[in-house]
Amino acid sequence: MCQLLGMNCNTPTDIVFSFEGFTQRGGTTDHHTDGWGIAFFEERACRLLMDCQPSATSPVAHLVRSYPIKSLNVIAHIRKATQGEVNLQNCHPFVREMWGRHWVFAHNGNLIDFHPELDGLYSPIGSTDSERAFCYILQELRRVFEGRTAANPPTPVEINAALKPIAADVARFGVFNFCLSNGQVMWAHCSTNLYFIVREHPFTTAHLLDTDVLIDFADHTTPDDRVAVIATAPLTDNEVWYKMLKNESMMFVNGHPL
Amino acid sequence: MCQLLGMNCNTPTDIVFSFEGFTQRGGTTDHHTDGWGIAFFEERACRLLMDCQPSATSPVAHLVRSYPIKSLNVIAHIRKATQGEVNLQNCHPFVREMWGRHWVFAHNGNLIDFHPELDGLYSPIGSTDSERAFCYILQELRRVFEGRTAANPPTPVEINAALKPIAADVARFGVFNFCLSNGQVMWAHCSTNLYFIVREHPFTTAHLLDTDVLIDFADHTTPDDRVAVIATAPLTDNEVWYKMLKNESMMFVNGHPL
């Protein structure tokens, strides 16, 4: 399996604290050593950094930890291969363009015998069940919103309604926890394991589970800031994380779970 | 305007030497300071690193110079904005997926009043003439090869024949020097300025124009290696670079210009 990390905020925020703990699971505190990746949105485009090396030792992950990139929407993933070889084209997150925006997707789980009919609009580059699921989701969203263009895209609320049955359809094939973002909002679907926390005023301290790092968010925030963090397993040991229900889908907007 | 750098090889090669000189043009020896990017193919997928900071001082460019990534096809670009703001979504190279591969494109030049009719299959994320041209090229290739899929894609030779008239069509709107790759081969089109060199056995020394660095390629190669480097202006001062002709298109395969 793999581990997911998502962040959705109302003000550009760096993910260095969460990423610090998360990447320890790629070789130090856990065995997710088959590559990793992180996508940071900047407006409608994302910056994607990834590596086939374990995240705990990768020079690219070191760059991410030492060069804070602020973003409203971030998705990260560390991989423990279940389907597909260990190589770059099988690393999450996956990125495609739709309606003049990047779309970013990362998956935790395993889909058995999932080979949807793809019409060629989006084709997998690698050999994972995850990328097939992503291509299928985008294809189905295009089908639901046929005729919509970059000049006239569906709203996040419209997309949210369309996404739920598509996610449920794919989830019939196995474990399907995912984070998806188009830079406007973040969608999270829980099939078995997905947690989130919303940090907002009054901010307090947080202590990482995977490495002995403590932060006082009050030192780094304003009273108006709000940040939602989504993860396969809680990243801190002194905060209460909400465990999403089986088959629960949520949309995060400006750090608010809806 | 901007500057282009492309590399096509028959064996995975790092681009550190060329990139070292090239990035000096992003703030030190030249004024291309409005962002930069580099895409390295690994099989059918590419790894894209980019930054809005000048390449001469960017921490991400520092990573590229210090962490040699070997690849058969690389495209890099440093930007001097002519159309579109200075931000990530306007940084080259641009990447899209077609027929189960990444396609990477970078442009040097300026297209005047170029607003092709795009059918929505590929939409620009940013606001540059360059990304519009890339979306148009992919759309037209899809149109020419309608019915082809990831399982049955056209060959590089077929694509090459289809690409020439599309490139000529776009070039009517202004200056259109570009590098394009799908990870199999590299296409280069010269509208005004594009040079290339092929390095092969017997390898000799090369000295960078933009910074005082000398390399003896004989120390880093085998007799079977062959590397083609394409650039807006020669990168070395002791080698003979071939200046491409106006409106000349070339396809590079395994380091061979065809």
mmCIF file of N, CA and C in Angstrom, chain B residues 46-95:
data_model
loop_
_atom_site.group_PDB
_atom_site.id
_atom_site.type_symbol
_atom_site.label_atom_id
_atom_site.label_comp_id
_atom_site.label_asym_id
_atom_site.label_seq_id
_atom_site.Cartn_x
_atom_site.Cartn_y
_atom_site.Cartn_z
ATOM 1 N N CYS B 46 8.073 11.893 -17.878
ATOM 2 C CA CYS B 46 9.148 12.845 -17.636
ATOM 3 C C CYS B 46 9.050 13.412 -16.245
ATOM 4 N N ARG B 47 10.174 13.853 -15.780
ATOM 5 C CA ARG B 47 10.315 14.544 -14.515
ATOM 6 C C ARG B 47 10.543 16.009 -14.890
ATOM 7 N N LEU B 48 9.720 16.891 -14.349
ATOM 8 C CA LEU B 48 9.789 18.304 -14.708
ATOM 9 C C LEU B 48 10.188 19.112 -13.486
ATOM 10 N N LEU B 49 11.255 19.855 -13.597
ATOM 11 C CA LEU B 49 11.662 20.750 -12.520
ATOM 12 C C LEU B 49 11.615 22.172 -13.063
ATOM 13 N N MET B 50 11.059 23.087 -12.292
ATOM 14 C CA MET B 50 10.955 24.454 -12.776
ATOM 15 C C MET B 50 10.877 25.427 -11.620
ATOM 16 N N ASP B 51 11.034 26.699 -11.945
ATOM 17 C CA ASP B 51 11.019 27.718 -10.900
ATOM 18 C C ASP B 51 10.793 29.069 -11.561
ATOM 19 N N CYS B 52 10.145 29.971 -10.849
ATOM 20 C CA CYS B 52 9.984 31.336 -11.360
ATOM 21 C C CYS B 52 11.195 32.190 -11.039
ATOM 22 N N GLN B 53 12.063 31.699 -10.163
ATOM 23 C CA GLN B 53 13.277 32.455 -9.846
ATOM 24 C C GLN B 53 14.286 32.321 -10.993
ATOM 25 N N PRO B 54 15.202 33.295 -11.130
ATOM 26 C CA PRO B 54 16.230 33.178 -12.172
ATOM 27 C C PRO B 54 17.037 31.894 -12.003
ATOM 28 N N SER B 55 17.350 31.252 -13.139
ATOM 29 C CA SER B 55 18.033 29.956 -13.071
ATOM 30 C C SER B 55 19.421 30.071 -12.447
ATOM 31 N N ALA B 56 20.034 31.243 -12.548
ATOM 32 C CA ALA B 56 21.386 31.388 -11.998
ATOM 33 C C ALA B 56 21.385 31.280 -10.478
ATOM 34 N N THR B 57 20.266 31.610 -9.831
ATOM 35 C CA THR B 57 20.236 31.624 -8.362
ATOM 36 C C THR B 57 19.187 30.684 -7.757
ATOM 37 N N SER B 58 18.346 30.034 -8.569
ATOM 38 C CA SER B 58 17.264 29.193 -8.064
ATOM 39 C C SER B 58 17.783 27.972 -7.302
ATOM 40 N N PRO B 59 17.223 27.688 -6.110
ATOM 41 C CA PRO B 59 17.629 26.474 -5.380
ATOM 42 C C PRO B 59 17.285 25.194 -6.148
ATOM 43 N N VAL B 60 16.234 25.245 -6.962
ATOM 44 C CA VAL B 60 15.869 24.052 -7.737
ATOM 45 C C VAL B 60 16.914 23.818 -8.839
ATOM 46 N N ALA B 61 17.400 24.902 -9.457
ATOM 47 C CA ALA B 61 18.463 24.759 -10.468
ATOM 48 C C ALA B 61 19.749 24.253 -9.819
ATOM 49 N N HIS B 62 19.978 24.681 -8.589
ATOM 50 C CA HIS B 62 21.142 24.181 -7.845
ATOM 51 C C HIS B 62 21.034 22.663 -7.678
ATOM 52 N N LEU B 63 19.809 22.186 -7.360
ATOM 53 C CA LEU B 63 19.602 20.736 -7.237
ATOM 54 C C LEU B 63 19.962 20.031 -8.542
ATOM 55 N N VAL B 64 19.491 20.580 -9.672
ATOM 56 C CA VAL B 64 19.747 19.941 -10.978
ATOM 57 C C VAL B 64 21.245 19.883 -11.254
ATOM 58 N N ARG B 65 21.960 20.976 -10.906
ATOM 59 C CA ARG B 65 23.408 20.997 -11.163
ATOM 60 C C ARG B 65 24.154 20.027 -10.256
ATOM 61 N N SER B 66 23.594 19.743 -9.058
ATOM 62 C CA SER B 66 24.349 18.925 -8.097
ATOM 63 C C SER B 66 23.878 17.469 -8.050
ATOM 64 N N TYR B 67 22.744 17.167 -8.688
ATOM 65 C CA TYR B 67 22.169 15.810 -8.607
ATOM 66 C C TYR B 67 21.977 15.321 -10.036
ATOM 67 N N PRO B 68 22.989 14.682 -10.620
ATOM 68 C CA PRO B 68 22.934 14.325 -12.037
ATOM 69 C C PRO B 68 21.822 13.308 -12.311
ATOM 70 N N ILE B 69 20.872 13.694 -13.125
ATOM 71 C CA ILE B 69 19.786 12.816 -13.534
ATOM 72 C C ILE B 69 20.092 12.392 -14.971
ATOM 73 N N LYS B 70 20.227 11.075 -15.197
ATOM 74 C CA LYS B 70 20.562 10.605 -16.545
ATOM 75 C C LYS B 70 19.305 10.352 -17.351
ATOM 76 N N SER B 71 19.347 10.723 -18.610
ATOM 77 C CA SER B 71 18.158 10.637 -19.445
ATOM 78 C C SER B 71 18.553 10.545 -20.910
ATOM 79 N N LEU B 72 17.659 10.001 -21.726
ATOM 80 C CA LEU B 72 17.882 9.938 -23.182
ATOM 81 C C LEU B 72 17.364 11.190 -23.877
ATOM 82 N N ASN B 73 16.406 11.861 -23.268
ATOM 83 C CA ASN B 73 15.813 13.048 -23.875
ATOM 84 C C ASN B 73 15.547 14.089 -22.793
ATOM 85 N N VAL B 74 16.117 15.267 -22.987
ATOM 86 C CA VAL B 74 15.962 16.356 -22.026
ATOM 87 C C VAL B 74 15.622 17.633 -22.787
ATOM 88 N N ILE B 75 14.700 18.417 -22.256
ATOM 89 C CA ILE B 75 14.416 19.747 -22.803
ATOM 90 C C ILE B 75 14.450 20.752 -21.656
ATOM 91 N N ALA B 76 15.222 21.829 -21.831
ATOM 92 C CA ALA B 76 15.284 22.885 -20.823
ATOM 93 C C ALA B 76 15.013 24.233 -21.482
ATOM 94 N N HIS B 77 14.661 25.204 -20.667
ATOM 95 C CA HIS B 77 14.241 26.507 -21.183
ATOM 96 C C HIS B 77 14.496 27.550 -20.107
ATOM 97 N N ILE B 78 15.035 28.703 -20.496
ATOM 98 C CA ILE B 78 15.053 29.849 -19.584
ATOM 99 C C ILE B 78 14.281 30.965 -20.249
ATOM 100 N N ARG B 79 13.497 31.664 -19.443
ATOM 101 C CA ARG B 79 12.465 32.527 -19.994
ATOM 102 C C ARG B 79 12.808 34.010 -19.851
ATOM 103 N N LYS B 80 12.578 34.744 -20.933
ATOM 104 C CA LYS B 80 12.525 36.203 -20.898
ATOM 105 C C LYS B 80 11.138 36.510 -21.432
ATOM 106 N N ALA B 81 10.242 36.881 -20.528
ATOM 107 C CA ALA B 81 8.821 36.968 -20.881
ATOM 108 C C ALA B 81 8.565 37.950 -22.028
ATOM 109 N N THR B 82 7.837 37.485 -23.046
ATOM 110 C CA THR B 82 7.322 38.390 -24.074
ATOM 111 C C THR B 82 5.803 38.471 -23.955
ATOM 112 N N GLN B 83 5.143 37.295 -23.811
ATOM 113 C CA GLN B 83 3.698 37.280 -23.610
ATOM 114 C C GLN B 83 3.405 36.462 -22.351
ATOM 115 N N GLY B 84 2.510 36.945 -21.501
ATOM 116 C CA GLY B 84 2.143 36.224 -20.275
ATOM 117 C C GLY B 84 2.992 36.686 -19.111
ATOM 118 N N GLU B 85 2.395 36.703 -17.909
ATOM 119 C CA GLU B 85 3.065 37.169 -16.707
ATOM 120 C C GLU B 85 4.174 36.195 -16.303
ATOM 121 N N VAL B 86 4.981 36.647 -15.338
ATOM 122 C CA VAL B 86 6.018 35.786 -14.777
ATOM 123 C C VAL B 86 5.388 34.959 -13.664
ATOM 124 N N ASN B 87 5.029 33.733 -13.958
ATOM 125 C CA ASN B 87 4.511 32.825 -12.927
ATOM 126 C C ASN B 87 4.714 31.390 -13.393
ATOM 127 N N LEU B 88 4.409 30.456 -12.499
ATOM 128 C CA LEU B 88 4.723 29.058 -12.790
ATOM 129 C C LEU B 88 3.986 28.550 -14.018
ATOM 130 N N GLN B 89 2.718 28.946 -14.173
ATOM 131 C CA GLN B 89 1.936 28.372 -15.275
ATOM 132 C C GLN B 89 2.391 28.874 -16.645
ATOM 133 N N ASN B 90 3.250 29.897 -16.651
ATOM 134 C CA ASN B 90 3.801 30.369 -17.929
ATOM 135 C C ASN B 90 5.233 29.891 -18.166
ATOM 136 N N CYS B 91 5.773 29.093 -17.240
ATOM 137 C CA CYS B 91 7.132 28.560 -17.423
ATOM 138 C C CYS B 91 7.131 27.380 -18.389
ATOM 139 N N HIS B 92 8.099 27.357 -19.273
ATOM 140 C CA HIS B 92 8.340 26.214 -20.136
ATOM 141 C C HIS B 92 9.271 25.259 -19.388
ATOM 142 N N PRO B 93 9.448 24.019 -19.816
ATOM 143 C CA PRO B 93 8.687 23.327 -20.849
ATOM 144 C C PRO B 93 7.259 23.032 -20.375
ATOM 145 N N PHE B 94 6.374 22.873 -21.348
ATOM 146 C CA PHE B 94 5.008 22.455 -21.078
ATOM 147 C C PHE B 94 4.903 20.946 -21.302
ATOM 148 N N VAL B 95 4.036 20.313 -20.530
ATOM 149 C CA VAL B 95 3.911 18.850 -20.597
ATOM 150 C C VAL B 95 2.447 18.486 -20.762
#
